[in-house]
Amino acid sequence: MSETAAAERPAASLSPEAGRTHGLPVAVLAELTHRCPLQCPYCSNPLELDRPKDELSTAEWQRVLGEMADLGVLQVHFSGGEPVVRRDLGDLVRRASEVGLYSNLITSAVGLTRDRVFALADAGLAHVQISFQASDAALANRIGGYRHGHAQKHLAAGWVREAGLALTVNAVMHRQNLHELPQIVDMAVTLGAQRLEVANVQYYGWALKNRAALMPTRAQVAECDRVVEEARERFRGVLTIDYVTPDYYADRPKTCMGGWGRQVFNISPSGKVLPCHAAETITGLHFDSVRDHSLGWIWEHSPALNRYRGTDWMPAPCRSCAHKDEDFGGCRCQAFALTGDAAATDPACALSPRHAAIFRTAEVEAETGTTRFIYRNPTGGTAEA
């Protein structure tokens, strides 16, 4: 489906009606697998990875893609782990195209070949997002824990543009690569990307294990703000830059996923429907599976999706906050990670009683000088030599 066609869907599909906690979902992150050749120290996958034998089959994913379209979904983002390791990726892209879904591939690109890129384009793929760990090859390969990965990413980006697909560069930023942000911006332009995501690390899941090695200094964050603002002006009309600031230095919480279970959801490799990719870090919540219920039933009736929808669940001071219908309480996963209570005020908010503490944590850990990573892998993690 083209972006123009997607935009022609009824407006009711794009925003919840007044008084509703949620509308029809507009986008789904389809996590096809947790398998991945990279070992990123900030990996956003859950601590307990789904095993390959538990992954949804081709037929199950094809059924679910049809249910997405029936539910009103406009876009599907094939992700992981590394979705390219699924041999049936082309079949799933083709099914998405058949049911009218705009499809995006979120990939490390290290497993892509030119033939595979063109085959996916022929199947109906519209967009590719490639992650880059830095602009310097040695630094990028060190962060990702994968030799020669950076060169492969450059090749893949060229194939994506050659195949006529839209390209986004995703750059996860932290203390050890923020100094390269100007070069990363230039790299995205040189690669022919239409969009650059400058995403500072979000500290839950595996990233918490590496927080002291990843946390930027306040000066780095200020410089990052300046570089992004300057680049947006310099490349206006050429490169769109999305910017996710570090929560630990924020005064206001981010509108995580546009609100819990409001218009976006994830499907895990084993079929669990989640309000966001990190939701399984919140213990005590049960997430329904597409193997047990239809997507339509889960979207409306899942207790986990309904748990933090809207504003009625909010504690003080969120309940009376003038911004509650804008940020929807911020991030529940972060609240749980830092306070042990998923219903607590997001500590990224200046009104949270924990805000000063996390700000101090950021300052202290940013000054530790720790640089060694604990790499993410199926064996439980490996300390950098």
Tab-separated table of N, CA and C in Angstrom, residues 126-276:
chain	number	residue	atom	x	y	z
A	126	ALA	N	8.096	-1.628	1.089
A	126	ALA	CA	8.100	-0.213	0.727
A	126	ALA	C	9.248	0.567	1.348
A	127	HIS	N	9.754	0.101	2.472
A	127	HIS	CA	10.676	0.933	3.257
A	127	HIS	C	11.623	0.038	4.037
A	128	VAL	N	12.851	0.509	4.234
A	128	VAL	CA	13.836	-0.220	5.031
A	128	VAL	C	14.471	0.741	6.023
A	129	GLN	N	14.571	0.303	7.265
A	129	GLN	CA	15.297	1.051	8.297
A	129	GLN	C	16.524	0.245	8.689
A	130	ILE	N	17.696	0.836	8.551
A	130	ILE	CA	18.955	0.164	8.881
A	130	ILE	C	19.573	0.839	10.098
A	131	SER	N	19.966	0.035	11.066
A	131	SER	CA	20.604	0.560	12.265
A	131	SER	C	22.102	0.711	12.046
A	132	PHE	N	22.648	1.835	12.496
A	132	PHE	CA	24.086	2.073	12.481
A	132	PHE	C	24.525	2.388	13.906
A	133	GLN	N	25.625	1.783	14.330
A	133	GLN	CA	26.103	1.963	15.700
A	133	GLN	C	27.052	3.156	15.841
A	134	ALA	N	27.591	3.636	14.728
A	134	ALA	CA	28.496	4.787	14.708
A	134	ALA	C	28.802	5.094	13.247
A	135	SER	N	29.595	6.141	12.998
A	135	SER	CA	30.043	6.397	11.627
A	135	SER	C	31.430	5.815	11.387
A	136	ASP	N	32.233	5.711	12.429
A	136	ASP	CA	33.542	5.080	12.331
A	136	ASP	C	33.384	3.566	12.371
A	137	ALA	N	33.974	2.881	11.430
A	137	ALA	CA	33.763	1.431	11.301
A	137	ALA	C	34.233	0.665	12.529
A	138	ALA	N	35.410	1.000	13.051
A	138	ALA	CA	35.938	0.259	14.198
A	138	ALA	C	35.043	0.423	15.417
A	139	LEU	N	34.596	1.657	15.650
A	139	LEU	CA	33.717	1.912	16.794
A	139	LEU	C	32.374	1.220	16.601
A	140	ALA	N	31.816	1.311	15.394
A	140	ALA	CA	30.524	0.690	15.116
A	140	ALA	C	30.577	-0.818	15.328
A	141	ASN	N	31.627	-1.456	14.819
A	141	ASN	CA	31.754	-2.898	14.953
A	141	ASN	C	31.961	-3.304	16.404
A	142	ARG	N	32.668	-2.484	17.161
A	142	ARG	CA	32.866	-2.772	18.584
A	142	ARG	C	31.546	-2.683	19.346
A	143	ILE	N	30.760	-1.658	19.092
A	143	ILE	CA	29.499	-1.488	19.809
A	143	ILE	C	28.540	-2.636	19.492
A	144	GLY	N	28.449	-3.001	18.227
A	144	GLY	CA	27.552	-4.078	17.827
A	144	GLY	C	28.083	-5.463	18.105
A	145	GLY	N	29.363	-5.561	18.442
A	145	GLY	CA	29.944	-6.874	18.703
A	145	GLY	C	29.951	-7.777	17.494
A	146	TYR	N	30.196	-7.162	16.300
A	146	TYR	CA	30.115	-7.942	15.055
A	146	TYR	C	31.159	-7.414	14.078
A	147	ARG	N	32.120	-8.249	13.713
A	147	ARG	CA	33.175	-7.829	12.796
A	147	ARG	C	32.635	-7.551	11.403
A	148	HIS	N	33.126	-6.481	10.807
A	148	HIS	CA	32.819	-6.114	9.415
A	148	HIS	C	31.343	-5.752	9.198
A	149	GLY	N	30.583	-5.612	10.281
A	149	GLY	CA	29.169	-5.282	10.127
A	149	GLY	C	28.935	-3.925	9.493
A	150	HIS	N	29.774	-2.942	9.833
A	150	HIS	CA	29.564	-1.571	9.351
A	150	HIS	C	29.669	-1.503	7.829
A	151	ALA	N	30.654	-2.175	7.260
A	151	ALA	CA	30.817	-2.171	5.800
A	151	ALA	C	29.613	-2.821	5.122
A	152	GLN	N	29.094	-3.889	5.715
A	152	GLN	CA	27.934	-4.570	5.155
A	152	GLN	C	26.713	-3.661	5.169
A	153	LYS	N	26.561	-2.866	6.204
A	153	LYS	CA	25.435	-1.945	6.301
A	153	LYS	C	25.472	-0.912	5.166
A	154	HIS	N	26.667	-0.415	4.874
A	154	HIS	CA	26.803	0.542	3.780
A	154	HIS	C	26.409	-0.086	2.450
A	155	LEU	N	26.848	-1.319	2.219
A	155	LEU	CA	26.469	-2.012	0.988
A	155	LEU	C	24.954	-2.170	0.909
A	156	ALA	N	24.357	-2.590	2.012
A	156	ALA	CA	22.913	-2.828	2.026
A	156	ALA	C	22.138	-1.552	1.773
A	157	ALA	N	22.591	-0.441	2.345
A	157	ALA	CA	21.909	0.835	2.115
A	157	ALA	C	21.923	1.190	0.632
A	158	GLY	N	23.033	0.912	-0.037
A	158	GLY	CA	23.105	1.161	-1.478
A	158	GLY	C	22.136	0.297	-2.259
A	159	TRP	N	22.010	-0.965	-1.870
A	159	TRP	CA	21.063	-1.866	-2.545
A	159	TRP	C	19.618	-1.403	-2.328
A	160	VAL	N	19.325	-0.935	-1.132
A	160	VAL	CA	17.977	-0.452	-0.827
A	160	VAL	C	17.609	0.711	-1.751
A	161	ARG	N	18.517	1.660	-1.904
A	161	ARG	CA	18.240	2.805	-2.772
A	161	ARG	C	18.188	2.370	-4.236
A	162	GLU	N	19.074	1.428	-4.632
A	162	GLU	CA	19.073	0.924	-6.004
A	162	GLU	C	17.753	0.251	-6.338
A	163	ALA	N	17.149	-0.412	-5.342
A	163	ALA	CA	15.879	-1.105	-5.551
A	163	ALA	C	14.688	-0.156	-5.511
A	164	GLY	N	14.944	1.126	-5.259
A	164	GLY	CA	13.876	2.114	-5.262
A	164	GLY	C	13.077	2.186	-3.973
A	165	LEU	N	13.639	1.640	-2.889
A	165	LEU	CA	12.939	1.639	-1.607
A	165	LEU	C	13.329	2.862	-0.785
A	166	ALA	N	12.402	3.323	0.042
A	166	ALA	CA	12.699	4.412	0.968
A	166	ALA	C	13.632	3.900	2.054
A	167	LEU	N	14.532	4.770	2.532
A	167	LEU	CA	15.549	4.372	3.501
A	167	LEU	C	15.545	5.308	4.710
A	168	THR	N	15.545	4.693	5.892
A	168	THR	CA	15.761	5.418	7.145
A	168	THR	C	17.017	4.875	7.808
A	169	VAL	N	17.843	5.782	8.316
A	169	VAL	CA	19.000	5.397	9.131
A	169	VAL	C	18.614	5.575	10.590
A	170	ASN	N	18.798	4.514	11.367
A	170	ASN	CA	18.546	4.571	12.804
A	170	ASN	C	19.884	4.565	13.533
A	171	ALA	N	20.080	5.568	14.395
A	171	ALA	CA	21.320	5.664	15.158
A	171	ALA	C	20.990	5.743	16.640
A	172	VAL	N	21.329	4.696	17.382
A	172	VAL	CA	21.115	4.689	18.827
A	172	VAL	C	22.326	5.352	19.469
A	173	MET	N	22.069	6.435	20.218
A	173	MET	CA	23.146	7.270	20.719
A	173	MET	C	23.364	7.089	22.224
A	174	HIS	N	24.621	7.261	22.634
A	174	HIS	CA	24.994	7.105	24.036
A	174	HIS	C	26.357	7.760	24.237
A	175	ARG	N	26.889	7.663	25.441
A	175	ARG	CA	28.117	8.391	25.763
A	175	ARG	C	29.288	8.042	24.848
A	176	GLN	N	29.339	6.806	24.376
A	176	GLN	CA	30.504	6.377	23.624
A	176	GLN	C	30.435	6.647	22.121
A	177	ASN	N	29.296	7.189	21.645
A	177	ASN	CA	29.253	7.544	20.216
A	177	ASN	C	28.639	8.915	19.934
A	178	LEU	N	28.208	9.639	20.960
A	178	LEU	CA	27.577	10.939	20.714
A	178	LEU	C	28.516	11.943	20.042
A	179	HIS	N	29.792	11.786	20.258
A	179	HIS	CA	30.748	12.695	19.615
A	179	HIS	C	30.734	12.545	18.095
A	180	GLU	N	30.172	11.446	17.598
A	180	GLU	CA	30.129	11.213	16.156
A	180	GLU	C	28.820	11.656	15.508
A	181	LEU	N	27.931	12.267	16.256
A	181	LEU	CA	26.626	12.616	15.693
A	181	LEU	C	26.724	13.478	14.429
A	182	PRO	N	27.572	14.506	14.371
A	182	PRO	CA	27.661	15.270	13.099
A	182	PRO	C	28.030	14.390	11.913
A	183	GLN	N	28.951	13.454	12.132
A	183	GLN	CA	29.350	12.557	11.044
A	183	GLN	C	28.224	11.574	10.691
A	184	ILE	N	27.448	11.169	11.673
A	184	ILE	CA	26.321	10.272	11.410
A	184	ILE	C	25.268	10.975	10.561
A	185	VAL	N	25.022	12.245	10.850
A	185	VAL	CA	24.078	13.022	10.039
A	185	VAL	C	24.569	13.075	8.592
A	186	ASP	N	25.837	13.406	8.408
A	186	ASP	CA	26.388	13.475	7.051
A	186	ASP	C	26.342	12.112	6.369
A	187	MET	N	26.595	11.060	7.117
A	187	MET	CA	26.542	9.710	6.565
A	187	MET	C	25.139	9.388	6.050
A	188	ALA	N	24.113	9.754	6.818
A	188	ALA	CA	22.732	9.486	6.406
A	188	ALA	C	22.413	10.192	5.095
A	189	VAL	N	22.883	11.418	4.954
A	189	VAL	CA	22.649	12.176	3.717
A	189	VAL	C	23.383	11.517	2.554
A	190	THR	N	24.630	11.136	2.776
A	190	THR	CA	25.426	10.498	1.728
A	190	THR	C	24.808	9.178	1.267
A	191	LEU	N	24.217	8.443	2.214
A	191	LEU	CA	23.593	7.160	1.876
A	191	LEU	C	22.276	7.325	1.123
A	192	GLY	N	21.757	8.543	1.084
A	192	GLY	CA	20.494	8.783	0.390
A	192	GLY	C	19.271	8.517	1.239
A	193	ALA	N	19.437	8.512	2.558
A	193	ALA	CA	18.288	8.297	3.448
A	193	ALA	C	17.362	9.506	3.417
A	194	GLN	N	16.070	9.231	3.529
A	194	GLN	CA	15.089	10.308	3.648
A	194	GLN	C	14.857	10.703	5.104
A	195	ARG	N	15.194	9.794	6.013
A	195	ARG	CA	14.915	10.033	7.430
A	195	ARG	C	16.071	9.500	8.278
A	196	LEU	N	16.349	10.220	9.362
A	196	LEU	CA	17.346	9.788	10.338
A	196	LEU	C	16.692	9.790	11.712
A	197	GLU	N	16.795	8.671	12.404
A	197	GLU	CA	16.310	8.588	13.772
A	197	GLU	C	17.507	8.688	14.717
A	198	VAL	N	17.545	9.768	15.469
A	198	VAL	CA	18.577	9.945	16.496
A	198	VAL	C	17.918	9.556	17.816
A	199	ALA	N	18.181	8.334	18.253
A	199	ALA	CA	17.462	7.772	19.390
A	199	ALA	C	18.435	7.507	20.539
A	200	ASN	N	18.381	8.338	21.565
A	200	ASN	CA	19.197	8.075	22.736
A	200	ASN	C	18.693	6.804	23.423
A	201	VAL	N	19.624	6.062	24.004
A	201	VAL	CA	19.305	4.789	24.643
A	201	VAL	C	18.210	4.959	25.693
A	202	GLN	N	17.275	4.009	25.704
A	202	GLN	CA	16.236	3.947	26.725
A	202	GLN	C	16.655	2.878	27.736
A	203	TYR	N	16.707	3.235	29.000
A	203	TYR	CA	17.354	2.369	29.986
A	203	TYR	C	16.391	1.441	30.713
A	204	TYR	N	15.988	0.388	29.998
A	204	TYR	CA	15.326	-0.750	30.613
A	204	TYR	C	15.768	-1.993	29.863
A	205	GLY	N	15.453	-3.167	30.428
A	205	GLY	CA	15.926	-4.393	29.807
A	205	GLY	C	17.440	-4.490	29.853
A	206	TRP	N	18.055	-4.924	28.752
A	206	TRP	CA	19.496	-5.148	28.724
A	206	TRP	C	20.285	-3.852	28.907
A	207	ALA	N	19.736	-2.736	28.461
A	207	ALA	CA	20.453	-1.472	28.587
A	207	ALA	C	20.725	-1.105	30.039
A	208	LEU	N	19.864	-1.554	30.959
A	208	LEU	CA	20.099	-1.277	32.374
A	208	LEU	C	21.414	-1.888	32.843
A	209	LYS	N	21.761	-3.057	32.285
A	209	LYS	CA	23.015	-3.715	32.668
A	209	LYS	C	24.229	-2.890	32.246
A	210	ASN	N	24.043	-2.050	31.220
A	210	ASN	CA	25.149	-1.271	30.661
A	210	ASN	C	24.986	0.231	30.888
A	211	ARG	N	24.123	0.590	31.816
A	211	ARG	CA	23.804	2.015	31.985
A	211	ARG	C	25.049	2.854	32.283
A	212	ALA	N	25.934	2.368	33.133
A	212	ALA	CA	27.123	3.133	33.494
A	212	ALA	C	28.069	3.324	32.307
A	213	ALA	N	28.034	2.394	31.338
A	213	ALA	CA	28.897	2.508	30.163
A	213	ALA	C	28.247	3.320	29.048
A	214	LEU	N	26.946	3.554	29.147
A	214	LEU	CA	26.205	4.201	28.068
A	214	LEU	C	25.706	5.610	28.401
A	215	MET	N	25.511	5.913	29.665
A	215	MET	CA	24.879	7.171	30.061
A	215	MET	C	25.698	8.381	29.604
A	216	PRO	N	25.105	9.281	28.827
A	216	PRO	CA	25.830	10.472	28.386
A	216	PRO	C	25.950	11.499	29.508
A	217	THR	N	26.875	12.422	29.343
A	217	THR	CA	26.991	13.532	30.276
A	217	THR	C	25.969	14.604	29.894
A	218	ARG	N	25.711	15.487	30.818
A	218	ARG	CA	24.784	16.585	30.536
A	218	ARG	C	25.307	17.468	29.391
A	219	ALA	N	26.624	17.659	29.362
A	219	ALA	CA	27.219	18.459	28.290
A	219	ALA	C	27.027	17.787	26.931
A	220	GLN	N	27.146	16.466	26.892
A	220	GLN	CA	26.931	15.747	25.632
A	220	GLN	C	25.489	15.899	25.152
A	221	VAL	N	24.543	15.841	26.076
A	221	VAL	CA	23.137	15.969	25.701
A	221	VAL	C	22.867	17.363	25.140
A	222	ALA	N	23.441	18.383	25.772
A	222	ALA	CA	23.265	19.750	25.287
A	222	ALA	C	23.854	19.904	23.884
A	223	GLU	N	25.019	19.298	23.659
A	223	GLU	CA	25.635	19.360	22.335
A	223	GLU	C	24.804	18.588	21.317
A	224	CYS	N	24.230	17.461	21.732
A	224	CYS	CA	23.359	16.679	20.850
A	224	CYS	C	22.148	17.505	20.430
A	225	ASP	N	21.549	18.208	21.375
A	225	ASP	CA	20.415	19.084	21.063
A	225	ASP	C	20.812	20.102	19.995
A	226	ARG	N	21.982	20.693	20.173
A	226	ARG	CA	22.451	21.728	19.238
A	226	ARG	C	22.695	21.147	17.850
A	227	VAL	N	23.347	19.990	17.789
A	227	VAL	CA	23.662	19.366	16.500
A	227	VAL	C	22.387	19.007	15.742
A	228	VAL	N	21.406	18.454	16.449
A	228	VAL	CA	20.152	18.072	15.803
A	228	VAL	C	19.437	19.305	15.260
A	229	GLU	N	19.366	20.359	16.064
A	229	GLU	CA	18.679	21.574	15.623
A	229	GLU	C	19.362	22.180	14.406
A	230	GLU	N	20.672	22.212	14.424
A	230	GLU	CA	21.418	22.762	13.296
A	230	GLU	C	21.237	21.906	12.048
A	231	ALA	N	21.284	20.584	12.209
A	231	ALA	CA	21.150	19.676	11.071
A	231	ALA	C	19.748	19.747	10.467
A	232	ARG	N	18.744	19.892	11.312
A	232	ARG	CA	17.378	20.024	10.795
A	232	ARG	C	17.244	21.239	9.887
A	233	GLU	N	17.906	22.307	10.266
A	233	GLU	CA	17.847	23.516	9.450
A	233	GLU	C	18.681	23.352	8.183
A	234	ARG	N	19.859	22.779	8.332
A	234	ARG	CA	20.778	22.652	7.187
A	234	ARG	C	20.248	21.710	6.122
A	235	PHE	N	19.547	20.644	6.552
A	235	PHE	CA	19.067	19.645	5.599
A	235	PHE	C	17.543	19.656	5.455
A	236	ARG	N	16.952	20.809	5.694
A	236	ARG	CA	15.506	20.946	5.542
A	236	ARG	C	15.100	20.595	4.101
A	237	GLY	N	14.118	19.714	3.960
A	237	GLY	CA	13.671	19.278	2.645
A	237	GLY	C	14.486	18.140	2.065
A	238	VAL	N	15.586	17.785	2.740
A	238	VAL	CA	16.447	16.699	2.277
A	238	VAL	C	16.380	15.510	3.227
A	239	LEU	N	16.479	15.803	4.522
A	239	LEU	CA	16.535	14.753	5.536
A	239	LEU	C	15.648	15.141	6.711
A	240	THR	N	14.684	14.284	7.028
A	240	THR	CA	13.864	14.473	8.217
A	240	THR	C	14.565	13.808	9.389
A	241	ILE	N	14.688	14.531	10.509
A	241	ILE	CA	15.395	13.991	11.670
A	241	ILE	C	14.428	13.850	12.839
A	242	ASP	N	14.227	12.611	13.274
A	242	ASP	CA	13.472	12.328	14.491
A	242	ASP	C	14.463	12.256	15.647
A	243	TYR	N	14.075	12.790	16.790
A	243	TYR	CA	15.023	12.906	17.902
A	243	TYR	C	14.370	12.444	19.194
A	244	VAL	N	14.966	11.434	19.812
A	244	VAL	CA	14.507	10.929	21.106
A	244	VAL	C	15.549	11.303	22.146
A	245	THR	N	15.190	12.179	23.077
A	245	THR	CA	16.134	12.653	24.084
A	245	THR	C	16.281	11.632	25.212
A	246	PRO	N	17.361	11.708	25.983
A	246	PRO	CA	17.540	10.785	27.116
A	246	PRO	C	16.537	11.102	28.231
A	247	ASP	N	15.780	10.112	28.653
A	247	ASP	CA	14.774	10.325	29.696
A	247	ASP	C	15.375	10.848	30.995
A	248	TYR	N	16.570	10.413	31.307
A	248	TYR	CA	17.157	10.740	32.607
A	248	TYR	C	17.486	12.225	32.743
A	249	TYR	N	17.536	12.943	31.611
A	249	TYR	CA	17.812	14.372	31.650
A	249	TYR	C	16.583	15.203	31.274
A	250	ALA	N	15.442	14.556	31.155
A	250	ALA	CA	14.225	15.250	30.712
A	250	ALA	C	13.499	15.899	31.893
A	251	ASP	N	12.643	16.859	31.574
A	251	ASP	CA	11.740	17.449	32.566
A	251	ASP	C	10.316	16.937	32.383
A	252	ARG	N	10.027	16.491	31.164
A	252	ARG	CA	8.709	15.959	30.862
A	252	ARG	C	8.871	14.558	30.298
A	253	PRO	N	7.978	13.637	30.626
A	253	PRO	CA	8.093	12.272	30.092
A	253	PRO	C	7.716	12.211	28.622
A	254	LYS	N	8.303	11.267	27.914
A	254	LYS	CA	7.940	11.077	26.513
A	254	LYS	C	6.552	10.451	26.412
A	255	THR	N	5.868	10.706	25.315
A	255	THR	CA	4.580	10.073	25.050
A	255	THR	C	4.865	8.696	24.489
A	256	CYS	N	5.125	7.763	25.376
A	256	CYS	CA	5.607	6.447	24.963
A	256	CYS	C	4.569	5.718	24.102
A	257	MET	N	4.966	5.349	22.889
A	257	MET	CA	4.106	4.616	21.946
A	257	MET	C	2.807	5.356	21.650
A	258	GLY	N	2.776	6.668	21.890
A	258	GLY	CA	1.553	7.432	21.672
A	258	GLY	C	0.484	7.140	22.698
A	259	GLY	N	0.882	6.527	23.814
A	259	GLY	CA	-0.077	6.128	24.846
A	259	GLY	C	-0.217	4.615	24.872
A	260	TRP	N	-0.261	4.040	26.067
A	260	TRP	CA	-0.341	2.585	26.270
A	260	TRP	C	-1.592	2.012	25.600
A	261	GLY	N	-1.393	1.116	24.622
A	261	GLY	CA	-2.514	0.453	23.971
A	261	GLY	C	-3.479	1.409	23.296
A	262	ARG	N	-2.989	2.550	22.833
A	262	ARG	CA	-3.881	3.563	22.256
A	262	ARG	C	-4.052	3.399	20.747
A	263	GLN	N	-2.941	3.276	20.010
A	263	GLN	CA	-3.056	3.117	18.560
A	263	GLN	C	-1.975	2.236	17.946
A	264	VAL	N	-1.089	1.709	18.772
A	264	VAL	CA	0.033	0.910	18.283
A	264	VAL	C	0.201	-0.303	19.194
A	265	PHE	N	0.618	-1.423	18.629
A	265	PHE	CA	0.970	-2.560	19.474
A	265	PHE	C	2.068	-3.388	18.821
A	266	ASN	N	2.652	-4.261	19.620
A	266	ASN	CA	3.696	-5.187	19.168
A	266	ASN	C	3.160	-6.613	19.223
A	267	ILE	N	3.725	-7.457	18.385
A	267	ILE	CA	3.487	-8.893	18.497
A	267	ILE	C	4.848	-9.554	18.653
A	268	SER	N	5.019	-10.308	19.729
A	268	SER	CA	6.301	-10.961	19.993
A	268	SER	C	6.477	-12.155	19.058
A	269	PRO	N	7.700	-12.686	18.947
A	269	PRO	CA	7.914	-13.852	18.068
A	269	PRO	C	7.004	-15.029	18.378
A	270	SER	N	6.624	-15.197	19.642
A	270	SER	CA	5.762	-16.322	20.009
A	270	SER	C	4.279	-15.965	19.983
A	271	GLY	N	3.966	-14.719	19.569
A	271	GLY	CA	2.568	-14.364	19.358
A	271	GLY	C	1.895	-13.544	20.436
A	272	LYS	N	2.630	-13.128	21.463
A	272	LYS	CA	2.021	-12.301	22.506
A	272	LYS	C	1.834	-10.876	21.999
A	273	VAL	N	0.672	-10.297	22.305
A	273	VAL	CA	0.365	-8.932	21.879
A	273	VAL	C	0.699	-7.985	23.027
A	274	LEU	N	1.606	-7.032	22.754
A	274	LEU	CA	2.157	-6.146	23.758
A	274	LEU	C	1.885	-4.689	23.395
A	275	PRO	N	1.720	-3.825	24.383
A	275	PRO	CA	1.550	-2.397	24.085
A	275	PRO	C	2.849	-1.737	23.645
A	276	CYS	N	4.002	-2.351	23.978
A	276	CYS	CA	5.297	-1.859	23.527
A	276	CYS	C	6.302	-2.997	23.635
